[in-house]
Amino acid sequence: MRARLSLLVLALAQLVIALDYNIVYVALPDIGTGLGFSPHDLQWVVSAYVVTTGGFLLLGGRMADLLGRRRTFVAAALVYAGSSLVGGLSGSAAVLVAVRAVQGIGGSLLFPATLALINTIYEEGPARNRALAVWGAAGAGGLCFGSLLGGVLVEAFGWPSVFFVNVPVAAALAWAGRRLFPADGPRTGPRRFDVMGALAGTGGITLLVFLLVHAPEAGWGSPSALLSATLAVTLLAVFAVVETRARDPLVPTRLFAHRGLVAAMTVTALYSATFSSLPYFMTLYFQNVRGYSAFATGLAFLVPAVVTALGTKAGELAVARVGVGRMLAGGMMLGAGGAATLGLALTGDGSYTLLLPGIVLLGLGQGAAWTGMWIAAASGVAAEDQGVASGMASTTLQVGGAVGLALLVALSSGVGQGPPADALLTGIRIAVFTIAAGLCCAVPLTLALRTTTTSAA
């Protein structure tokens, strides 16, 4: 019973992370009007969260290992609750952007702590795979249901409600985590933070993600983009040197010799660059091409949410039968077929039902691949390294998503011709077909995981 309640809390934590990322999208117009954002600056309500989450994940993962997984989970949930409360009360644009950055730091602590708890509470094999499937279903649901919930809350209570809704949930997670999760063990032996590595790594990754978010708007040759790129490369080079010499590195170099983890990190980057970029283009399609309201757009994401959740369970069952590598390859192939089918169905006046075959294939493939790649990332990793391993895989997830979306937005913006509506539709279709091609390219890599994660089956 305690294990089931623990899994419920861990799944709710993932739901909160996914909701917090997605729920603000439909509230952006009201936030911009209410707080006086300029059209150029409004994107930072989303981007501030993305930048700090991506930059602090490695640090968050190592904190879970050194300070304790339960302590980190509880602290992160309280950060979420406090920052959400301040966000709902914000009276200026600058305060809200700062709040979103703090929420991103909370996410960078909560995500690896949650994964590390799953990977240590549940034994490697069927029990852990089942837990990861439930956790993955909660995340998939949060990403898609966030749009619907955001539309309902904004229309009923105004934009502050998308922040206030997190407060009681996050506070309850902190309380439940304190009561249910195993106590962190006594601190035996020296536990040091690699301060120089933490500063260099966090700074370098944060600037890299900032560059990928900022440069498409400001221009890749702009002074701010060039400065960010130079500082990011410099700090990451310093990080690499420090990690090879530190007595207690932020990222133990032995983990880079773990073939399964390195392959899983590459898969998470490709997954985020493809699957995770689709909601952006589908939102543009529903609202700007088809003219859906915020609430109707949220409803349109219900089917993907349900199918993706089913896909996570299907992935768990498939791992036991065919292994992680083959299951991931199958998920990527389903996703590629779904993206190609969806691209052919995207028209200016077709019904929603024409999109369903592609949506179903995409959802099943996305859910299965999500479960499989986290099974692969955790397999064969020692318990004391689970936090940082989760941080490494989730960092490549964030960076891959930023790179993929930036490239797809640039590609879709440069291909459309004719009237604006036709050009937008053409660009969206090209982006979706490119996602299908990217998923096909990921299949050989997933098959390479077959020999490195055999024990997960």
Short mmCIF file of C-alpha atoms in Angstrom, two decimals:
data_model
loop_
_atom_site.label_atom_id
_atom_site.label_comp_id
_atom_site.label_asym_id
_atom_site.label_seq_id
_atom_site.Cartn_x
_atom_site.Cartn_y
_atom_site.Cartn_z
CA MET A 1 0.00 0.00 0.00
CA ARG A 2 2.81 2.40 0.90
CA ALA A 3 4.54 1.70 -2.42
CA ARG A 4 1.34 2.49 -4.31
CA LEU A 5 0.81 5.74 -2.44
CA SER A 6 4.44 6.67 -3.06
CA LEU A 7 3.96 6.06 -6.78
CA LEU A 8 0.82 8.23 -6.75
CA VAL A 9 2.79 11.10 -5.22
CA LEU A 10 5.64 10.67 -7.71
CA ALA A 11 3.19 10.61 -10.62
CA LEU A 12 1.46 13.76 -9.32
CA ALA A 13 4.86 15.46 -9.12
CA GLN A 14 5.44 14.71 -12.79
CA LEU A 15 1.93 15.93 -13.56
CA VAL A 16 2.70 19.25 -11.83
CA ILE A 17 5.97 19.65 -13.77
CA ALA A 18 4.23 19.00 -17.10
CA LEU A 19 1.23 21.20 -16.28
CA ASP A 20 3.43 24.07 -15.15
CA TYR A 21 5.30 24.02 -18.44
CA ASN A 22 2.18 23.99 -20.62
CA ILE A 23 -0.61 25.67 -18.69
CA VAL A 24 0.60 29.22 -19.28
CA TYR A 25 0.42 29.05 -23.09
CA VAL A 26 -3.28 29.81 -23.38
CA ALA A 27 -2.98 32.47 -20.65
CA LEU A 28 -0.26 34.44 -22.47
CA PRO A 29 -2.57 36.97 -24.21
CA ASP A 30 -4.27 37.84 -20.90
CA ILE A 31 -0.94 37.99 -19.07
CA GLY A 32 0.45 40.32 -21.72
CA THR A 33 -2.54 42.67 -21.45
CA GLY A 34 -2.77 42.53 -17.67
CA LEU A 35 0.91 43.20 -16.91
CA GLY A 36 1.82 45.35 -19.91
CA PHE A 37 4.22 42.99 -21.64
CA SER A 38 5.51 44.04 -25.04
CA PRO A 39 4.91 41.47 -27.80
CA HIS A 40 8.65 40.79 -27.94
CA ASP A 41 9.04 40.24 -24.17
CA LEU A 42 5.95 38.07 -23.64
CA GLN A 43 7.82 34.95 -24.80
CA TRP A 44 9.94 35.13 -21.63
CA VAL A 45 7.00 33.99 -19.52
CA VAL A 46 7.68 30.60 -21.11
CA SER A 47 11.37 30.97 -21.93
CA ALA A 48 12.48 31.93 -18.39
CA TYR A 49 11.12 28.58 -17.17
CA VAL A 50 12.79 26.66 -20.00
CA VAL A 51 16.19 28.33 -19.57
CA THR A 52 16.55 27.78 -15.82
CA THR A 53 15.12 24.26 -15.93
CA GLY A 54 17.61 23.20 -18.60
CA GLY A 55 20.52 24.93 -16.91
CA PHE A 56 20.06 23.59 -13.38
CA LEU A 57 19.11 19.94 -14.04
CA LEU A 58 22.63 18.56 -13.54
CA LEU A 59 22.96 20.44 -10.27
CA GLY A 60 19.52 19.23 -9.20
CA GLY A 61 20.42 15.63 -9.93
CA ARG A 62 23.64 15.82 -7.95
CA MET A 63 21.84 17.49 -5.04
CA ALA A 64 19.47 14.53 -4.90
CA ASP A 65 22.45 12.17 -4.62
CA LEU A 66 24.40 14.18 -2.04
CA LEU A 67 21.74 15.86 0.10
CA GLY A 68 19.14 13.11 -0.13
CA ARG A 69 16.36 12.34 -2.57
CA ARG A 70 13.52 12.94 -0.11
CA ARG A 71 15.00 16.23 1.12
CA THR A 72 15.45 17.46 -2.46
CA PHE A 73 11.93 16.40 -3.44
CA VAL A 74 10.34 18.19 -0.48
CA ALA A 75 12.42 21.34 -0.97
CA ALA A 76 11.60 21.45 -4.71
CA ALA A 77 7.86 21.05 -4.08
CA LEU A 78 7.97 23.93 -1.59
CA VAL A 79 9.83 26.09 -4.14
CA TYR A 80 7.02 25.35 -6.59
CA ALA A 81 4.33 26.26 -4.07
CA GLY A 82 5.99 29.50 -2.98
CA SER A 83 6.89 30.74 -6.46
CA SER A 84 3.41 29.89 -7.80
CA LEU A 85 1.83 31.95 -5.04
CA VAL A 86 4.06 34.92 -5.83
CA GLY A 87 3.37 34.46 -9.54
CA GLY A 88 -0.38 34.71 -9.06
CA LEU A 89 0.09 37.89 -7.01
CA SER A 90 2.54 39.48 -9.48
CA GLY A 91 1.84 43.06 -10.42
CA SER A 92 4.61 43.61 -12.94
CA ALA A 93 6.13 41.87 -15.93
CA ALA A 94 9.62 41.73 -14.39
CA VAL A 95 8.36 40.00 -11.24
CA LEU A 96 6.47 37.37 -13.22
CA VAL A 97 9.49 36.56 -15.40
CA ALA A 98 11.61 36.20 -12.25
CA VAL A 99 8.96 33.92 -10.74
CA ARG A 100 8.98 31.72 -13.84
CA ALA A 101 12.77 31.44 -13.55
CA VAL A 102 12.44 30.31 -9.92
CA GLN A 103 9.75 27.80 -10.95
CA GLY A 104 12.23 26.47 -13.51
CA ILE A 105 14.80 25.94 -10.76
CA GLY A 106 12.12 24.10 -8.78
CA GLY A 107 11.52 21.89 -11.80
CA SER A 108 15.24 21.22 -12.20
CA LEU A 109 15.29 19.90 -8.62
CA LEU A 110 11.99 18.06 -8.69
CA PHE A 111 12.40 16.17 -11.97
CA PRO A 112 15.67 14.31 -11.21
CA ALA A 113 14.68 13.80 -7.56
CA THR A 114 11.43 12.16 -8.69
CA LEU A 115 13.23 9.91 -11.16
CA ALA A 116 15.90 9.00 -8.62
CA LEU A 117 13.22 8.06 -6.07
CA ILE A 118 11.48 5.80 -8.61
CA ASN A 119 14.77 4.18 -9.58
CA THR A 120 15.71 3.44 -5.95
CA ILE A 121 12.31 2.66 -4.38
CA TYR A 122 11.38 0.16 -7.11
CA GLU A 123 13.71 -2.66 -8.03
CA GLU A 124 15.12 -2.75 -11.55
CA GLY A 125 12.91 -4.88 -13.77
CA PRO A 126 9.10 -5.19 -14.01
CA ALA A 127 8.39 -3.20 -10.81
CA ARG A 128 10.45 -0.21 -11.94
CA ASN A 129 9.15 -0.43 -15.51
CA ARG A 130 5.58 -0.35 -14.20
CA ALA A 131 6.33 2.65 -12.02
CA LEU A 132 7.98 4.50 -14.91
CA ALA A 133 4.95 3.78 -17.11
CA VAL A 134 2.59 5.33 -14.53
CA TRP A 135 4.95 8.28 -14.05
CA GLY A 136 5.21 8.73 -17.82
CA ALA A 137 1.44 8.62 -18.28
CA ALA A 138 1.07 11.41 -15.72
CA GLY A 139 3.60 13.54 -17.58
CA ALA A 140 1.99 12.91 -20.95
CA GLY A 141 -1.40 13.81 -19.54
CA GLY A 142 -0.05 16.98 -17.97
CA LEU A 143 1.49 18.22 -21.20
CA CYS A 144 -1.78 17.87 -23.08
CA PHE A 145 -4.33 18.53 -20.33
CA GLY A 146 -2.43 21.69 -19.42
CA SER A 147 -3.85 23.48 -22.44
CA LEU A 148 -7.41 22.48 -21.55
CA LEU A 149 -7.06 23.32 -17.86
CA GLY A 150 -5.42 26.62 -18.70
CA GLY A 151 -8.27 27.58 -21.02
CA VAL A 152 -10.90 26.74 -18.40
CA LEU A 153 -9.14 28.59 -15.59
CA VAL A 154 -8.40 31.72 -17.62
CA GLU A 155 -11.98 32.04 -18.87
CA ALA A 156 -13.44 31.45 -15.40
CA PHE A 157 -10.99 33.16 -13.01
CA GLY A 158 -8.43 35.12 -15.01
CA TRP A 159 -4.74 34.50 -15.69
CA PRO A 160 -3.54 34.44 -12.02
CA SER A 161 -5.47 31.20 -11.55
CA VAL A 162 -2.95 29.24 -13.67
CA PHE A 163 -0.40 29.96 -10.95
CA PHE A 164 -2.62 29.67 -7.88
CA VAL A 165 -3.73 26.16 -8.91
CA ASN A 166 -0.19 24.89 -8.24
CA VAL A 167 -0.01 26.14 -4.66
CA PRO A 168 -2.15 23.58 -2.79
CA VAL A 169 -1.01 20.71 -5.02
CA ALA A 170 2.70 21.43 -4.59
CA ALA A 171 2.30 21.96 -0.83
CA ALA A 172 0.47 18.62 -0.56
CA LEU A 173 3.27 16.92 -2.51
CA ALA A 174 5.85 18.24 -0.05
CA TRP A 175 3.83 16.94 2.92
CA ALA A 176 3.14 13.56 1.32
CA GLY A 177 6.74 13.11 0.22
CA ARG A 178 7.93 13.78 3.75
CA ARG A 179 5.53 11.16 5.13
CA LEU A 180 5.79 8.43 2.51
CA PHE A 181 9.27 8.30 1.01
CA PRO A 182 12.12 6.41 2.70
CA ALA A 183 14.17 8.61 5.00
CA ASP A 184 17.48 9.75 3.57
CA GLY A 185 20.34 7.76 5.05
CA PRO A 186 22.85 9.19 7.49
CA ARG A 187 25.63 11.22 5.99
CA THR A 188 28.63 8.92 6.04
CA GLY A 189 31.98 10.11 4.78
CA PRO A 190 32.76 13.41 3.10
CA ARG A 191 30.08 14.80 0.81
CA ARG A 192 31.37 17.74 -1.16
CA PHE A 193 29.79 19.79 -3.85
CA ASP A 194 31.99 20.41 -6.85
CA VAL A 195 31.45 24.18 -6.56
CA MET A 196 33.57 25.18 -9.54
CA GLY A 197 32.06 22.45 -11.71
CA ALA A 198 28.55 23.35 -10.59
CA LEU A 199 29.04 27.03 -11.43
CA ALA A 200 30.68 26.34 -14.80
CA GLY A 201 28.29 23.58 -15.85
CA THR A 202 25.13 25.34 -14.73
CA GLY A 203 26.24 28.64 -16.25
CA GLY A 204 27.30 27.05 -19.53
CA ILE A 205 24.14 25.02 -20.01
CA THR A 206 21.91 27.94 -18.96
CA LEU A 207 23.59 30.23 -21.50
CA LEU A 208 23.35 27.55 -24.18
CA VAL A 209 19.61 27.13 -23.65
CA PHE A 210 19.23 30.93 -23.48
CA LEU A 211 21.02 31.20 -26.82
CA LEU A 212 18.75 28.63 -28.45
CA VAL A 213 15.64 30.42 -27.17
CA HIS A 214 16.82 33.98 -27.78
CA ALA A 215 18.77 33.81 -31.06
CA PRO A 216 15.87 32.94 -33.44
CA GLU A 217 14.18 36.21 -32.42
CA ALA A 218 17.22 38.46 -32.02
CA GLY A 219 19.26 36.97 -34.87
CA TRP A 220 22.17 34.53 -34.69
CA GLY A 221 24.60 37.31 -35.58
CA SER A 222 23.34 39.76 -32.98
CA PRO A 223 25.76 40.92 -30.23
CA SER A 224 23.71 39.26 -27.49
CA ALA A 225 23.66 35.92 -29.33
CA LEU A 226 27.39 36.01 -30.09
CA LEU A 227 28.22 36.93 -26.49
CA SER A 228 25.98 34.12 -25.15
CA ALA A 229 27.56 31.60 -27.52
CA THR A 230 31.11 32.63 -26.55
CA LEU A 231 30.40 32.50 -22.82
CA ALA A 232 28.53 29.17 -23.14
CA VAL A 233 31.40 27.49 -25.01
CA THR A 234 33.96 28.92 -22.58
CA LEU A 235 32.10 27.81 -19.46
CA LEU A 236 31.39 24.33 -20.85
CA ALA A 237 35.09 23.94 -21.72
CA VAL A 238 36.00 24.96 -18.16
CA PHE A 239 33.41 22.49 -16.87
CA ALA A 240 34.97 19.65 -18.89
CA VAL A 241 38.45 20.42 -17.54
CA VAL A 242 37.26 20.78 -13.94
CA GLU A 243 35.32 17.50 -14.02
CA THR A 244 38.40 15.52 -15.06
CA ARG A 245 40.40 16.90 -12.12
CA ALA A 246 37.88 17.27 -9.29
CA ARG A 247 38.01 14.77 -6.40
CA ASP A 248 34.21 14.75 -6.14
CA PRO A 249 32.95 15.92 -9.57
CA LEU A 250 29.44 17.15 -10.28
CA VAL A 251 29.23 14.52 -13.07
CA PRO A 252 31.42 11.47 -12.37
CA THR A 253 33.39 10.72 -15.52
CA ARG A 254 32.69 7.00 -15.09
CA LEU A 255 29.10 7.66 -16.16
CA PHE A 256 30.27 8.69 -19.63
CA ALA A 257 31.67 5.16 -20.00
CA HIS A 258 28.18 3.76 -19.38
CA ARG A 259 27.12 2.99 -22.95
CA GLY A 260 23.45 2.55 -22.10
CA LEU A 261 23.23 5.91 -20.35
CA VAL A 262 25.04 7.77 -23.15
CA ALA A 263 22.82 6.17 -25.79
CA ALA A 264 19.72 6.98 -23.71
CA MET A 265 20.84 10.62 -23.44
CA THR A 266 21.06 10.83 -27.22
CA VAL A 267 17.61 9.27 -27.53
CA THR A 268 16.11 11.79 -25.09
CA ALA A 269 17.56 14.65 -27.15
CA LEU A 270 16.06 13.26 -30.38
CA TYR A 271 12.76 12.53 -28.65
CA SER A 272 12.44 16.09 -27.40
CA ALA A 273 13.52 17.61 -30.71
CA THR A 274 10.76 15.71 -32.52
CA PHE A 275 7.83 14.57 -30.37
CA SER A 276 8.01 17.49 -27.93
CA SER A 277 8.03 20.08 -30.73
CA LEU A 278 4.70 18.92 -32.15
CA PRO A 279 2.39 20.68 -29.63
CA TYR A 280 3.85 24.06 -30.69
CA PHE A 281 2.96 23.53 -34.34
CA MET A 282 -0.39 21.92 -33.58
CA THR A 283 -1.34 24.90 -31.41
CA LEU A 284 -0.50 27.21 -34.33
CA TYR A 285 -2.57 25.01 -36.62
CA PHE A 286 -5.63 24.86 -34.36
CA GLN A 287 -5.67 28.54 -33.40
CA ASN A 288 -4.14 30.42 -36.34
CA VAL A 289 -5.15 28.21 -39.28
CA ARG A 290 -8.44 26.76 -38.08
CA GLY A 291 -9.45 29.62 -35.75
CA TYR A 292 -10.08 27.52 -32.61
CA SER A 293 -10.55 29.32 -29.28
CA ALA A 294 -8.22 28.60 -26.34
CA PHE A 295 -10.80 26.24 -24.84
CA ALA A 296 -11.42 24.44 -28.13
CA THR A 297 -7.66 24.06 -28.62
CA GLY A 298 -7.44 22.46 -25.19
CA LEU A 299 -10.20 20.03 -26.13
CA ALA A 300 -8.34 19.16 -29.33
CA PHE A 301 -5.41 17.96 -27.22
CA LEU A 302 -7.56 15.57 -25.18
CA VAL A 303 -7.25 12.67 -27.63
CA PRO A 304 -3.44 12.95 -27.83
CA ALA A 305 -3.28 13.01 -24.02
CA VAL A 306 -5.32 9.84 -23.61
CA VAL A 307 -3.56 7.95 -26.41
CA THR A 308 -0.10 8.94 -25.16
CA ALA A 309 -1.01 7.73 -21.67
CA LEU A 310 -2.08 4.40 -23.19
CA GLY A 311 1.20 4.31 -25.08
CA THR A 312 3.21 4.50 -21.86
CA LYS A 313 1.47 1.37 -20.59
CA ALA A 314 1.93 -0.38 -23.93
CA GLY A 315 5.63 0.46 -23.75
CA GLU A 316 5.95 -1.14 -20.33
CA LEU A 317 4.33 -4.36 -21.57
CA ALA A 318 6.42 -4.39 -24.74
CA VAL A 319 9.73 -4.07 -22.84
CA ALA A 320 9.05 -7.38 -21.08
CA ARG A 321 8.46 -9.12 -24.42
CA VAL A 322 10.93 -7.62 -26.89
CA GLY A 323 13.43 -5.59 -24.83
CA VAL A 324 14.07 -1.87 -24.53
CA GLY A 325 15.89 -1.36 -27.83
CA ARG A 326 13.27 -3.00 -30.02
CA MET A 327 10.43 -1.36 -28.14
CA LEU A 328 12.00 2.09 -28.54
CA ALA A 329 12.59 1.45 -32.23
CA GLY A 330 8.94 0.46 -32.61
CA GLY A 331 7.81 3.59 -30.78
CA MET A 332 9.92 5.81 -33.01
CA MET A 333 8.63 4.07 -36.14
CA LEU A 334 5.02 4.47 -34.98
CA GLY A 335 5.72 8.14 -34.34
CA ALA A 336 7.29 8.61 -37.75
CA GLY A 337 4.30 6.99 -39.46
CA GLY A 338 1.93 9.08 -37.37
CA ALA A 339 3.73 12.35 -38.18
CA ALA A 340 3.70 11.57 -41.90
CA THR A 341 0.00 10.67 -41.77
CA LEU A 342 -0.79 13.81 -39.78
CA GLY A 343 1.14 16.02 -42.18
CA LEU A 344 -0.94 14.74 -45.10
CA ALA A 345 -4.16 15.44 -43.17
CA LEU A 346 -3.35 19.06 -42.26
CA THR A 347 -5.56 21.23 -44.46
CA GLY A 348 -7.19 24.62 -44.16
CA ASP A 349 -10.74 23.31 -43.88
CA GLY A 350 -10.71 19.56 -43.09
CA SER A 351 -12.48 18.11 -40.06
CA TYR A 352 -10.74 17.12 -36.84
CA THR A 353 -11.57 13.46 -37.46
CA LEU A 354 -9.21 13.44 -40.46
CA LEU A 355 -6.35 14.10 -38.05
CA LEU A 356 -7.18 11.19 -35.73
CA PRO A 357 -5.23 8.38 -37.52
CA GLY A 358 -2.02 10.39 -37.34
CA ILE A 359 -2.72 11.55 -33.78
CA VAL A 360 -3.33 7.99 -32.57
CA LEU A 361 -0.14 6.62 -34.13
CA LEU A 362 1.87 9.56 -32.79
CA GLY A 363 0.45 9.22 -29.29
CA LEU A 364 1.11 5.50 -29.06
CA GLY A 365 4.67 5.92 -30.32
CA GLN A 366 5.36 8.90 -28.07
CA GLY A 367 4.07 7.21 -24.93
CA ALA A 368 5.96 3.97 -25.57
CA ALA A 369 9.22 5.78 -26.35
CA TRP A 370 8.89 7.99 -23.24
CA THR A 371 8.68 4.95 -20.96
CA GLY A 372 11.47 3.12 -22.74
CA MET A 373 14.05 5.87 -22.76
CA TRP A 374 13.84 6.39 -18.97
CA ILE A 375 14.10 2.63 -18.40
CA ALA A 376 17.24 2.69 -20.55
CA ALA A 377 18.70 5.71 -18.74
CA ALA A 378 18.35 4.05 -15.31
CA SER A 379 19.41 0.52 -16.21
CA GLY A 380 22.69 -0.59 -14.67
CA VAL A 381 23.33 2.73 -12.88
CA ALA A 382 24.33 2.48 -9.20
CA ALA A 383 21.85 3.81 -6.64
CA GLU A 384 24.22 6.57 -5.51
CA ASP A 385 24.40 7.89 -9.10
CA GLN A 386 20.70 7.71 -10.00
CA GLY A 387 20.12 11.41 -9.31
CA VAL A 388 22.92 12.71 -11.51
CA ALA A 389 22.15 10.12 -14.21
CA SER A 390 18.56 11.38 -14.28
CA GLY A 391 19.88 14.93 -14.42
CA MET A 392 22.14 14.09 -17.36
CA ALA A 393 19.33 12.46 -19.36
CA SER A 394 16.84 15.23 -18.56
CA THR A 395 19.41 17.91 -19.49
CA THR A 396 19.78 16.43 -22.97
CA LEU A 397 15.96 16.29 -23.09
CA GLN A 398 15.77 20.06 -22.47
CA VAL A 399 18.64 21.01 -24.77
CA GLY A 400 17.40 18.70 -27.54
CA GLY A 401 13.96 20.27 -27.34
CA ALA A 402 15.37 23.79 -27.56
CA VAL A 403 17.58 22.90 -30.54
CA GLY A 404 14.83 20.99 -32.33
CA LEU A 405 12.18 23.67 -31.91
CA ALA A 406 14.57 26.45 -32.98
CA LEU A 407 15.51 24.56 -36.15
CA LEU A 408 11.92 23.61 -36.96
CA VAL A 409 10.63 27.14 -36.42
CA ALA A 410 13.37 28.53 -38.68
CA LEU A 411 12.59 25.90 -41.33
CA SER A 412 8.82 26.41 -41.22
CA SER A 413 9.19 30.19 -41.39
CA GLY A 414 11.34 30.06 -44.49
CA VAL A 415 9.35 27.79 -46.79
CA GLY A 416 5.84 29.28 -46.94
CA GLN A 417 4.80 31.41 -49.90
CA GLY A 418 1.61 33.16 -50.98
CA PRO A 419 -1.06 34.54 -48.63
CA PRO A 420 -0.12 34.49 -44.92
CA ALA A 421 -2.64 31.76 -44.03
CA ASP A 422 -1.39 29.48 -46.83
CA ALA A 423 2.25 30.18 -45.97
CA LEU A 424 1.63 29.32 -42.32
CA LEU A 425 -0.07 26.04 -43.20
CA THR A 426 2.74 25.10 -45.58
CA GLY A 427 5.34 25.84 -42.91
CA ILE A 428 3.50 23.73 -40.33
CA ARG A 429 3.24 20.79 -42.72
CA ILE A 430 6.95 20.99 -43.57
CA ALA A 431 7.79 20.99 -39.86
CA VAL A 432 5.62 17.91 -39.24
CA PHE A 433 7.16 16.02 -42.17
CA THR A 434 10.64 16.95 -40.89
CA ILE A 435 9.70 15.52 -37.50
CA ALA A 436 8.72 12.27 -39.25
CA ALA A 437 12.13 12.15 -40.96
CA GLY A 438 13.92 12.84 -37.66
CA LEU A 439 12.09 9.98 -35.95
CA CYS A 440 13.12 7.62 -38.75
CA CYS A 441 16.76 8.63 -38.22
CA ALA A 442 16.44 7.79 -34.51
CA VAL A 443 15.48 4.15 -35.13
CA PRO A 444 19.05 2.78 -35.67
CA LEU A 445 20.22 4.41 -32.45
CA THR A 446 17.41 2.87 -30.40
CA LEU A 447 18.34 -0.57 -31.71
CA ALA A 448 21.84 -0.01 -30.31
CA LEU A 449 20.30 0.06 -26.84
CA ARG A 450 19.33 -3.59 -27.25
CA THR A 451 22.66 -4.89 -26.04
CA THR A 452 23.23 -2.34 -23.28
CA THR A 453 19.93 -2.56 -21.42
CA THR A 454 19.12 -6.25 -21.51
CA SER A 455 18.64 -6.38 -17.75
CA ALA A 456 15.73 -3.91 -17.92
CA ALA A 457 13.57 -6.52 -19.61
#
